[in-house]
mmCIF file of C-alpha atoms in Angstrom:
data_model
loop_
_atom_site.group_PDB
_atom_site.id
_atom_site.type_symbol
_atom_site.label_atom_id
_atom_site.label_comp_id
_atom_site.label_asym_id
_atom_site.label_seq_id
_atom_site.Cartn_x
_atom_site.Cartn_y
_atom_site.Cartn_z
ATOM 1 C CA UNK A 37 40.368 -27.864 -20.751
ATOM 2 C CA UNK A 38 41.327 -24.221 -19.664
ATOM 3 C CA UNK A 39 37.657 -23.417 -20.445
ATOM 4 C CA UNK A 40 36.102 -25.752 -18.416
ATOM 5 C CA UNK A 41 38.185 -24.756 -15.939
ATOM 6 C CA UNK A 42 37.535 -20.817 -15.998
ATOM 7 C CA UNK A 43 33.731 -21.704 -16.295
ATOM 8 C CA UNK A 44 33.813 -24.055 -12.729
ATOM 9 C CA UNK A 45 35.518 -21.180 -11.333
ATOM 10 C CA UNK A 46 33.179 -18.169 -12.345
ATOM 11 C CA UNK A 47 30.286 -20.851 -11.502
ATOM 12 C CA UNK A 48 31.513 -21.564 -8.647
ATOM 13 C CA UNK A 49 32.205 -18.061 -7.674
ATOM 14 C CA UNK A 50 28.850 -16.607 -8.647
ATOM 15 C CA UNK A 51 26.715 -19.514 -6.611
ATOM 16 C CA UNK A 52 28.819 -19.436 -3.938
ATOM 17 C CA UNK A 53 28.000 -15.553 -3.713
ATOM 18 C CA UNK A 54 24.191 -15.950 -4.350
ATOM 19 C CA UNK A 55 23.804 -18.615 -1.062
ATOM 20 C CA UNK A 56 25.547 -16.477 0.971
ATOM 21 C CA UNK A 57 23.635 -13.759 -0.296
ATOM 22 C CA UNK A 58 20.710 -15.688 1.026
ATOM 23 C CA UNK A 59 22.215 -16.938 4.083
ATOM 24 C CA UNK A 60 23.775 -13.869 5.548
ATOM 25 C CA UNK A 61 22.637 -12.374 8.989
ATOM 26 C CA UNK A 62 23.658 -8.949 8.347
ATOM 27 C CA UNK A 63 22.558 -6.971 5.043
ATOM 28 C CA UNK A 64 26.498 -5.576 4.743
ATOM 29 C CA UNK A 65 27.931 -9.116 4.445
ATOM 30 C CA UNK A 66 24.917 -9.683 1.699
ATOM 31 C CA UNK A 67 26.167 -6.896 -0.003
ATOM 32 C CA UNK A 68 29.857 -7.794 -0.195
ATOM 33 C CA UNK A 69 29.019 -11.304 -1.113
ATOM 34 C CA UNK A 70 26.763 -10.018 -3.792
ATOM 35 C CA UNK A 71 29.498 -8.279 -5.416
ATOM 36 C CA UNK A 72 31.254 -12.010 -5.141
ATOM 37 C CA UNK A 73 28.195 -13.088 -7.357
ATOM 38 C CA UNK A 74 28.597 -10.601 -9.991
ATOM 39 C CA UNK A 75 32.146 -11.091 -10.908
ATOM 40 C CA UNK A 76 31.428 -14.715 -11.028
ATOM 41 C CA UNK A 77 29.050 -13.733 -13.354
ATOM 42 C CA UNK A 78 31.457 -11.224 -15.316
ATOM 43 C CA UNK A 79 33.614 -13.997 -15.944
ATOM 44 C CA UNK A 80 31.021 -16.235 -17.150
ATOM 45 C CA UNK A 81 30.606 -12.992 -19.673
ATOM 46 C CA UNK A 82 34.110 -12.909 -19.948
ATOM 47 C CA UNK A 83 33.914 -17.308 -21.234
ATOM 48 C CA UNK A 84 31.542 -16.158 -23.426
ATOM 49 C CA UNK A 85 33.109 -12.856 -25.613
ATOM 50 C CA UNK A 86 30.957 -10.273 -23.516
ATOM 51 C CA UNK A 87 33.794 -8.316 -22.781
ATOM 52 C CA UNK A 88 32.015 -5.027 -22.983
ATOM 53 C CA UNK A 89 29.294 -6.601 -20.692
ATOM 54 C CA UNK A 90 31.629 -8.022 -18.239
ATOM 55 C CA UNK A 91 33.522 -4.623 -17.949
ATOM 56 C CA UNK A 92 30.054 -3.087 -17.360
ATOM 57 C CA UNK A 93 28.944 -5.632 -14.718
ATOM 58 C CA UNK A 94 31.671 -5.144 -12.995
ATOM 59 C CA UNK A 95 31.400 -0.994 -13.102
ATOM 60 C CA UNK A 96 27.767 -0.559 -13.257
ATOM 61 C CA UNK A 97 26.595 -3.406 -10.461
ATOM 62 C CA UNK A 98 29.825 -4.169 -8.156
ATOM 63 C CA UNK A 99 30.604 0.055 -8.295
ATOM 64 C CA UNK A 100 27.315 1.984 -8.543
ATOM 65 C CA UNK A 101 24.389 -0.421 -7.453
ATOM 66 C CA UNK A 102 26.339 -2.299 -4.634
ATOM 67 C CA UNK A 103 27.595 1.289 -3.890
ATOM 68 C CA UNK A 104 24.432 2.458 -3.351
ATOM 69 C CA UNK A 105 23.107 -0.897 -1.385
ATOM 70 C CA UNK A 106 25.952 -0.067 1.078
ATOM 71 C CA UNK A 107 25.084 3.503 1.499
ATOM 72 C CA UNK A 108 21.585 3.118 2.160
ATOM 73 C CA UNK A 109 22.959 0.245 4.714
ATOM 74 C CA UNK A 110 24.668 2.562 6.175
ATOM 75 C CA UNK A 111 22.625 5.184 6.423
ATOM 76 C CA UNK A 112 19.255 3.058 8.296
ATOM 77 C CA UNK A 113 22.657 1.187 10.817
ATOM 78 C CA UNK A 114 23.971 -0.948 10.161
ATOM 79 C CA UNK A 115 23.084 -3.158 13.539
ATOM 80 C CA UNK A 116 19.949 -4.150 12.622
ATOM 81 C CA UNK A 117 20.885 -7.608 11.875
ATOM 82 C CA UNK A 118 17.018 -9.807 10.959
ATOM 83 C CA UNK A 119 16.521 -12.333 13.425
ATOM 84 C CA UNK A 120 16.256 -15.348 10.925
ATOM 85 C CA UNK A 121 14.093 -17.677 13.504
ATOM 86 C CA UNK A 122 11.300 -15.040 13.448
ATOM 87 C CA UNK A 123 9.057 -16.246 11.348
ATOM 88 C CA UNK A 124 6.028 -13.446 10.613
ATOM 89 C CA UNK A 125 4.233 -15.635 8.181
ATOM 90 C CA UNK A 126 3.392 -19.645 9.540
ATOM 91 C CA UNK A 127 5.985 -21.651 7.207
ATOM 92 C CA UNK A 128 7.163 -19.054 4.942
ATOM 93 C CA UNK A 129 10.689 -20.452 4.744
ATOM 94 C CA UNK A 130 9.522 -24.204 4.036
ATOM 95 C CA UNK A 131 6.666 -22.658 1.108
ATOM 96 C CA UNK A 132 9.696 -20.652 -0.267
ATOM 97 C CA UNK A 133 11.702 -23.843 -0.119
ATOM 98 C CA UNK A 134 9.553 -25.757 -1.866
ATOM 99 C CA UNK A 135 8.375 -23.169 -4.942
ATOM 100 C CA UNK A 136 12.524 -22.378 -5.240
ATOM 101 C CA UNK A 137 12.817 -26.292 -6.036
ATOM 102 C CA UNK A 138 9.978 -26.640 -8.185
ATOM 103 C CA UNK A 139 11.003 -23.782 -10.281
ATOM 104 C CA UNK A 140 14.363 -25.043 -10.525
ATOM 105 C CA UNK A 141 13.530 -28.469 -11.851
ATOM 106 C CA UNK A 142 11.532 -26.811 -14.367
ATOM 107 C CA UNK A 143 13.914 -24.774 -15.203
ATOM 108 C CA UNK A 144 16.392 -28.139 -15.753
ATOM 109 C CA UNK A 145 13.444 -29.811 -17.162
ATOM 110 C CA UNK A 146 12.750 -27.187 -19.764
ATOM 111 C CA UNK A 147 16.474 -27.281 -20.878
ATOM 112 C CA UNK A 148 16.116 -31.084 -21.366
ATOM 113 C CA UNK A 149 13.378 -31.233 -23.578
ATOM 114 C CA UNK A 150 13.716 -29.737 -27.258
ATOM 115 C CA UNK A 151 12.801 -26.066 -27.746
ATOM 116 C CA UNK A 152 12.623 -23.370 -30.191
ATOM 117 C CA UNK A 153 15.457 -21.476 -30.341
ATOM 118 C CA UNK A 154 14.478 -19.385 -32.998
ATOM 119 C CA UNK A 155 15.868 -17.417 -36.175
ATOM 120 C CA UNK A 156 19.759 -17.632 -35.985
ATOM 121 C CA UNK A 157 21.619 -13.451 -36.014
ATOM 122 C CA UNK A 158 18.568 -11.638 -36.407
ATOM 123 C CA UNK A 159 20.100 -8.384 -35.569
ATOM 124 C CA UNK A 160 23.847 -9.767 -36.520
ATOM 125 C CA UNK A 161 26.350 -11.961 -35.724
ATOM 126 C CA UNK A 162 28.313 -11.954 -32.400
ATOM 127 C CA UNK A 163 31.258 -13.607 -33.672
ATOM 128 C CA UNK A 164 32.010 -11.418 -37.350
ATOM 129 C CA UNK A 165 35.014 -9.728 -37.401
ATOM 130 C CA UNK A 166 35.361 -6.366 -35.434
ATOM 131 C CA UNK A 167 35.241 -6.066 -31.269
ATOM 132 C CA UNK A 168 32.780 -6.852 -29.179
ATOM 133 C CA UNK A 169 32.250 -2.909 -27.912
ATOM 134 C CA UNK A 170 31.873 -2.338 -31.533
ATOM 135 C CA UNK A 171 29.613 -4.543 -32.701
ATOM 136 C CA UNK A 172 26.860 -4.106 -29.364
ATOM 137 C CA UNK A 173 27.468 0.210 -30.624
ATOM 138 C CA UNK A 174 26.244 -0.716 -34.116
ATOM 139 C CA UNK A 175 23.529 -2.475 -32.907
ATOM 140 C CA UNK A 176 22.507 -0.204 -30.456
ATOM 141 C CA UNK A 177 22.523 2.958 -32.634
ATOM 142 C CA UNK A 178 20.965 1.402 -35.525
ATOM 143 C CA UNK A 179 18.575 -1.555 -34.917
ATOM 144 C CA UNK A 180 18.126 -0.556 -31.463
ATOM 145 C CA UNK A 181 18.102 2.884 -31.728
ATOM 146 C CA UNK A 182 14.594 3.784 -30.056
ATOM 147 C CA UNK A 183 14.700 1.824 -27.030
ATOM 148 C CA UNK A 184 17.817 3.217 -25.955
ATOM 149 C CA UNK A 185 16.310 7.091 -26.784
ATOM 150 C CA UNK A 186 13.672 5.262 -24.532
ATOM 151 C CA UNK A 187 16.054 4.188 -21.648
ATOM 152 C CA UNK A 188 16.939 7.873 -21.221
ATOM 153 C CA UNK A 189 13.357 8.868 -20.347
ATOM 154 C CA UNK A 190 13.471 6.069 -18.052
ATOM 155 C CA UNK A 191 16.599 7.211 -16.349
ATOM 156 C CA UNK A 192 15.188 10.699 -15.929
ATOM 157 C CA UNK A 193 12.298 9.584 -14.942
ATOM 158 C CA UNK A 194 14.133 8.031 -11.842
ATOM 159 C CA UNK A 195 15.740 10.301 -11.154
ATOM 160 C CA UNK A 196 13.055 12.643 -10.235
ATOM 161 C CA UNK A 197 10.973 9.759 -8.713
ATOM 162 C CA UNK A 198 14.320 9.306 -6.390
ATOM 163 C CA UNK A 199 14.101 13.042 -5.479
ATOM 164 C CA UNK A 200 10.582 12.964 -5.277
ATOM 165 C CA UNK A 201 10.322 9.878 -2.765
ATOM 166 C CA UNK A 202 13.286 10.753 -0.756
ATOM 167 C CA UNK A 203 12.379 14.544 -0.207
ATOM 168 C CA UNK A 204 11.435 15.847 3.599
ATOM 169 C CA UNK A 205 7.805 17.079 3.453
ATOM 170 C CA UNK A 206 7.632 20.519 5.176
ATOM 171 C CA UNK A 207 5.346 21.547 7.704
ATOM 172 C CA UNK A 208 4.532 24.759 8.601
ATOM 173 C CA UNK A 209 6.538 24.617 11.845
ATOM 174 C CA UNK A 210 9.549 23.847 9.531
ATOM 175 C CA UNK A 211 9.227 27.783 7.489
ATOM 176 C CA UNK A 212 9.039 29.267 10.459
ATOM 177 C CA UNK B 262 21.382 -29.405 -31.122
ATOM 178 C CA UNK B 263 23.906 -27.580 -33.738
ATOM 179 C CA UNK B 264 24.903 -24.950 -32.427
ATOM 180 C CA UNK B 265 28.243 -22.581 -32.968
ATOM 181 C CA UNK B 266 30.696 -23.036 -30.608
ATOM 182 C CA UNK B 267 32.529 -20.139 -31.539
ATOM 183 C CA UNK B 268 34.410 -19.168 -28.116
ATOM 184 C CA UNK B 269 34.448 -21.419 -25.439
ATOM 185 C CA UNK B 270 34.148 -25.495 -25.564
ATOM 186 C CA UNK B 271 32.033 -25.275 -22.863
ATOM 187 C CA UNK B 272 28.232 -26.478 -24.128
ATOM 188 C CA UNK B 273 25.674 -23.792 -23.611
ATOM 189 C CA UNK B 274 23.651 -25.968 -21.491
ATOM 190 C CA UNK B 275 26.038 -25.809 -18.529
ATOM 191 C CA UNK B 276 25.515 -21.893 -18.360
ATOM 192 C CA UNK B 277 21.836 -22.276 -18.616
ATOM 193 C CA UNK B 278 22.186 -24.406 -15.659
ATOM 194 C CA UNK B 279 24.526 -22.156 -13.701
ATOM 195 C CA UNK B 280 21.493 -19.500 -14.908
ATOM 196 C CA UNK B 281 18.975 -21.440 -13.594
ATOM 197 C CA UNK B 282 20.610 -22.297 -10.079
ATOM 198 C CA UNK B 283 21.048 -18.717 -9.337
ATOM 199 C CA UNK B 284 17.785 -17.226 -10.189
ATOM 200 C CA UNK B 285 16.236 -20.175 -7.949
ATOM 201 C CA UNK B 286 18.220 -18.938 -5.410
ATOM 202 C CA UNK B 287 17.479 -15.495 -6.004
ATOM 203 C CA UNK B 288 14.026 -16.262 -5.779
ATOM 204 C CA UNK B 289 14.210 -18.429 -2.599
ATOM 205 C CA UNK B 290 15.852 -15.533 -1.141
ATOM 206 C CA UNK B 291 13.306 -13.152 -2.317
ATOM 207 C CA UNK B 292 10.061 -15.174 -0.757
ATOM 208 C CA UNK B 293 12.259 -16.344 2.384
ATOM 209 C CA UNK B 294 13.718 -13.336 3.688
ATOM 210 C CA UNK B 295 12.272 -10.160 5.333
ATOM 211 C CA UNK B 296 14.897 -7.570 5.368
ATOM 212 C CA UNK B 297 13.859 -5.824 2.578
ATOM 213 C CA UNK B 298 17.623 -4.587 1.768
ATOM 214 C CA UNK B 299 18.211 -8.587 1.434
ATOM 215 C CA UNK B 300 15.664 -9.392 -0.634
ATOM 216 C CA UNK B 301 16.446 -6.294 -3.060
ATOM 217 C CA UNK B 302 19.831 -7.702 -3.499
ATOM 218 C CA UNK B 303 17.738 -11.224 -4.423
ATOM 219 C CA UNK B 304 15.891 -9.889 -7.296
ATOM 220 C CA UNK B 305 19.924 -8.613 -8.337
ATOM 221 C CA UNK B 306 20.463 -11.982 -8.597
ATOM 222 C CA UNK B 307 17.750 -13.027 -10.448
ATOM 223 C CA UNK B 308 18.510 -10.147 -12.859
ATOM 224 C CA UNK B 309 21.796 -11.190 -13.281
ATOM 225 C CA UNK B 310 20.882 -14.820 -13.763
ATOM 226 C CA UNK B 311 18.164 -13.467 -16.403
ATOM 227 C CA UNK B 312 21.662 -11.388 -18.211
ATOM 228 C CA UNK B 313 23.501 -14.930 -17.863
ATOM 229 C CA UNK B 314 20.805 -16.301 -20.191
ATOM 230 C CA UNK B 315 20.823 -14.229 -22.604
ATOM 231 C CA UNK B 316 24.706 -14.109 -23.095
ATOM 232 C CA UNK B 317 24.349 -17.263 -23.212
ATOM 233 C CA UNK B 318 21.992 -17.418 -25.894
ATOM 234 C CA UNK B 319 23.522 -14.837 -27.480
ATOM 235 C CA UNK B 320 26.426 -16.969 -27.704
ATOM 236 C CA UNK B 321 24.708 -19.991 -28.782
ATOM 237 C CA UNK B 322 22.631 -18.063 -31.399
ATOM 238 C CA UNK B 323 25.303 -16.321 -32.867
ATOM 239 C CA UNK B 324 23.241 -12.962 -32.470
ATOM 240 C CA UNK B 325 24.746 -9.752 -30.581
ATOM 241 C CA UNK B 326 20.971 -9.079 -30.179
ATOM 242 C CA UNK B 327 21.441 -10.924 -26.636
ATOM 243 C CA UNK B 328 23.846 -8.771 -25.525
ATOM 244 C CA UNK B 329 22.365 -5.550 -26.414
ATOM 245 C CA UNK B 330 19.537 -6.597 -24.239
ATOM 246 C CA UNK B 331 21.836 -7.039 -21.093
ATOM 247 C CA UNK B 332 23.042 -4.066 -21.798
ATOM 248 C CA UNK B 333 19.176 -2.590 -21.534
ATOM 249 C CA UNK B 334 18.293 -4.967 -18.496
ATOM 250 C CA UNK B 335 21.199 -3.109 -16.949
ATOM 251 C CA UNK B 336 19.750 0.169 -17.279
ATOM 252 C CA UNK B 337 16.251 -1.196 -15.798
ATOM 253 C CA UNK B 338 18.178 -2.458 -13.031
ATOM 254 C CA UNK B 339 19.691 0.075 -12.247
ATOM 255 C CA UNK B 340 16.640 2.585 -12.548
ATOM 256 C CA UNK B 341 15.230 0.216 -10.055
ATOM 257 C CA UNK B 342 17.697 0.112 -7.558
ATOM 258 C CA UNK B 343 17.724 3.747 -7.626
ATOM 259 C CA UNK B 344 13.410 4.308 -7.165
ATOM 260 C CA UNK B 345 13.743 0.796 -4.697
ATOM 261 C CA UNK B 346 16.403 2.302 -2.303
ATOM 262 C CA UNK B 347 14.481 5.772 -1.988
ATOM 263 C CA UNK B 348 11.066 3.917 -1.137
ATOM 264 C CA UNK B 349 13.544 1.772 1.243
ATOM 265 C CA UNK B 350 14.607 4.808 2.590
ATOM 266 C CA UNK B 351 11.315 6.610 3.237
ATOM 267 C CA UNK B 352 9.558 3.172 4.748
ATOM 268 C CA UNK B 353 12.610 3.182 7.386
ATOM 269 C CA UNK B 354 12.748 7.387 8.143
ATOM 270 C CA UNK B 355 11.546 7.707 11.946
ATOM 271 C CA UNK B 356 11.503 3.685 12.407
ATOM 272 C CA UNK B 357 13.593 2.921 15.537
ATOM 273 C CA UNK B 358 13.801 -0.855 15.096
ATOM 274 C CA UNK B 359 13.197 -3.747 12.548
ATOM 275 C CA UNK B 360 13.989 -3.783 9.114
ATOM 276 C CA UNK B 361 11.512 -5.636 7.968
ATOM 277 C CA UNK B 362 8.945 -5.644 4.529
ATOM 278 C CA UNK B 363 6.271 -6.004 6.960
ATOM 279 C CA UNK B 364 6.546 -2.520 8.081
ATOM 280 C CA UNK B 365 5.854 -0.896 4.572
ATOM 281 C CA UNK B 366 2.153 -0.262 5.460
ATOM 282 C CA UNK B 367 3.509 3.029 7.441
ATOM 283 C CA UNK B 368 3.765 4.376 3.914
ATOM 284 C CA UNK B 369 0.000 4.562 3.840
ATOM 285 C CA UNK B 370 -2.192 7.473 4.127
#
């Protein structure tokens, strides 16, 4: 009972979050509701023994990457507000209306039919004894080991495409 | 389908479907909306639907695999974010008004 209770909530929560997300006039209240989304989310992780992921969701998206949404905000003003009834492209919202529904029932429709799920633990089980944080660090530094060596290239690699991007290109009326 | 239900009662199913509503979403967003900040924060959502899954499957398969990937996707994500907010940043540097993806061809030339 208590878990289907904490799951309606998160659920709730988190899709609650992702409309207004959608429907939002200015990018700031986007942002904040976003954050809404992802601790729905983390306690969906939460439900479902992710507790290393949910702390990380919560650190990671809701304090860095929302962090850095809000900045940015901030930094282009934050009164440009999009004028929703624009429409650039002849029926955009209506096409984008339709393809959203027609993924979503195949999404539903995919989960109602029988699939594959596969080989059970393949890289070990979630539930054996030992914490969660534990178990996703043995699997990382073991079984995983080269994509997250990998991940680190891929960090520094955007890091300098950050700098790269977001560096003023100097003219010759700038040295002087 | 037998499956462990090692944590929660709650059937799999009912997060894949919580999963599924917000990547639709996510994706409505994405193809609906111009400001490009907006629609960044759509394809977050889609990513996090996209983790959802595969704690969820992690769950239901009994394999930590699942999560290590989240844990990877977050990384990815946040690489993004980081590259996507700088080209955000130089499409809108000397723009006076609109905030709109349909001003990224001043990044040409």
């Amino acid at each position: 009972m208590v878990d289907w209770i904490v799951f309606v909530v998160g659920a709730v929560i988190a899709i609650a979050g992702a409309l207004g997300v959608l429907a939002a006039k200015q990018p700031v209240h986007s942002a904040v509701l976003l954050v809404m989304t992802l601790f729905g989310v983390a306690v969906l992780f939460v439900s479902q023994e992710a507790h290393f992921l949910a702390a990380v969701q919560v650190i990671v998206y809701a304090g860095a990457i929302v962090v850095l949404f809000l900045f940015v905000i901030m930094l282009l003003g934050v009164d440009r507000s999009e004028d929703v009834r624009v429409e650039t492209l002849k029926a955009q919202r209506q096409i984008a209306a339709v393809l959203g529904v027609l993924a979503l029932a195949e999404l539903v429709a995919l989960s109602r039919f029988h699939f594959v799920l596969g080989t059970k633990s393949v890289a070990g089980a979630a539930s054996e004894p030992g914490a969660n944080v534990e178990l996703i660090g043995k699997s990382v530094f073991t079984r995983y080991l080269y994509p997250f060596e990998i991940t680190s290239v891929l960090l520094v690699i955007a890091v300098i495409g950050a700098v790269v991007l977001s560096r003023r290109i100097r003219t010759s009326e700038d040295v002087r | 389908m037998n499956l462990v239900a090692a944590t929660t009662s709650v059937p799999g199913a009912w997060y894949l479907a919580v999963a599924a509503v917000l990547f639709t979403i996510g994706a409505v967003g994405l193809l609906s909306r111009r400001n490009v900040l907006v629609m960044f924060m759509c394809v977050e959502l889609m990513l996090n639907a996209v983790n959802l899954t595969f704690v969820t499957f992690a769950r239901m398969l009994d394999d930590i695999g699942g999560q290590v990937l989240v844990f990877f996707t977050l990384v990815v994500a946040a690489a993004e974010v980081v590259v996507g907010l700088a080209i955000i940043v130089s499409i809108f540097r000397g723009r006076v008004e609109g905030a709109t993806a349909d001003s990224a061809n001043i990044l040409k030339g």
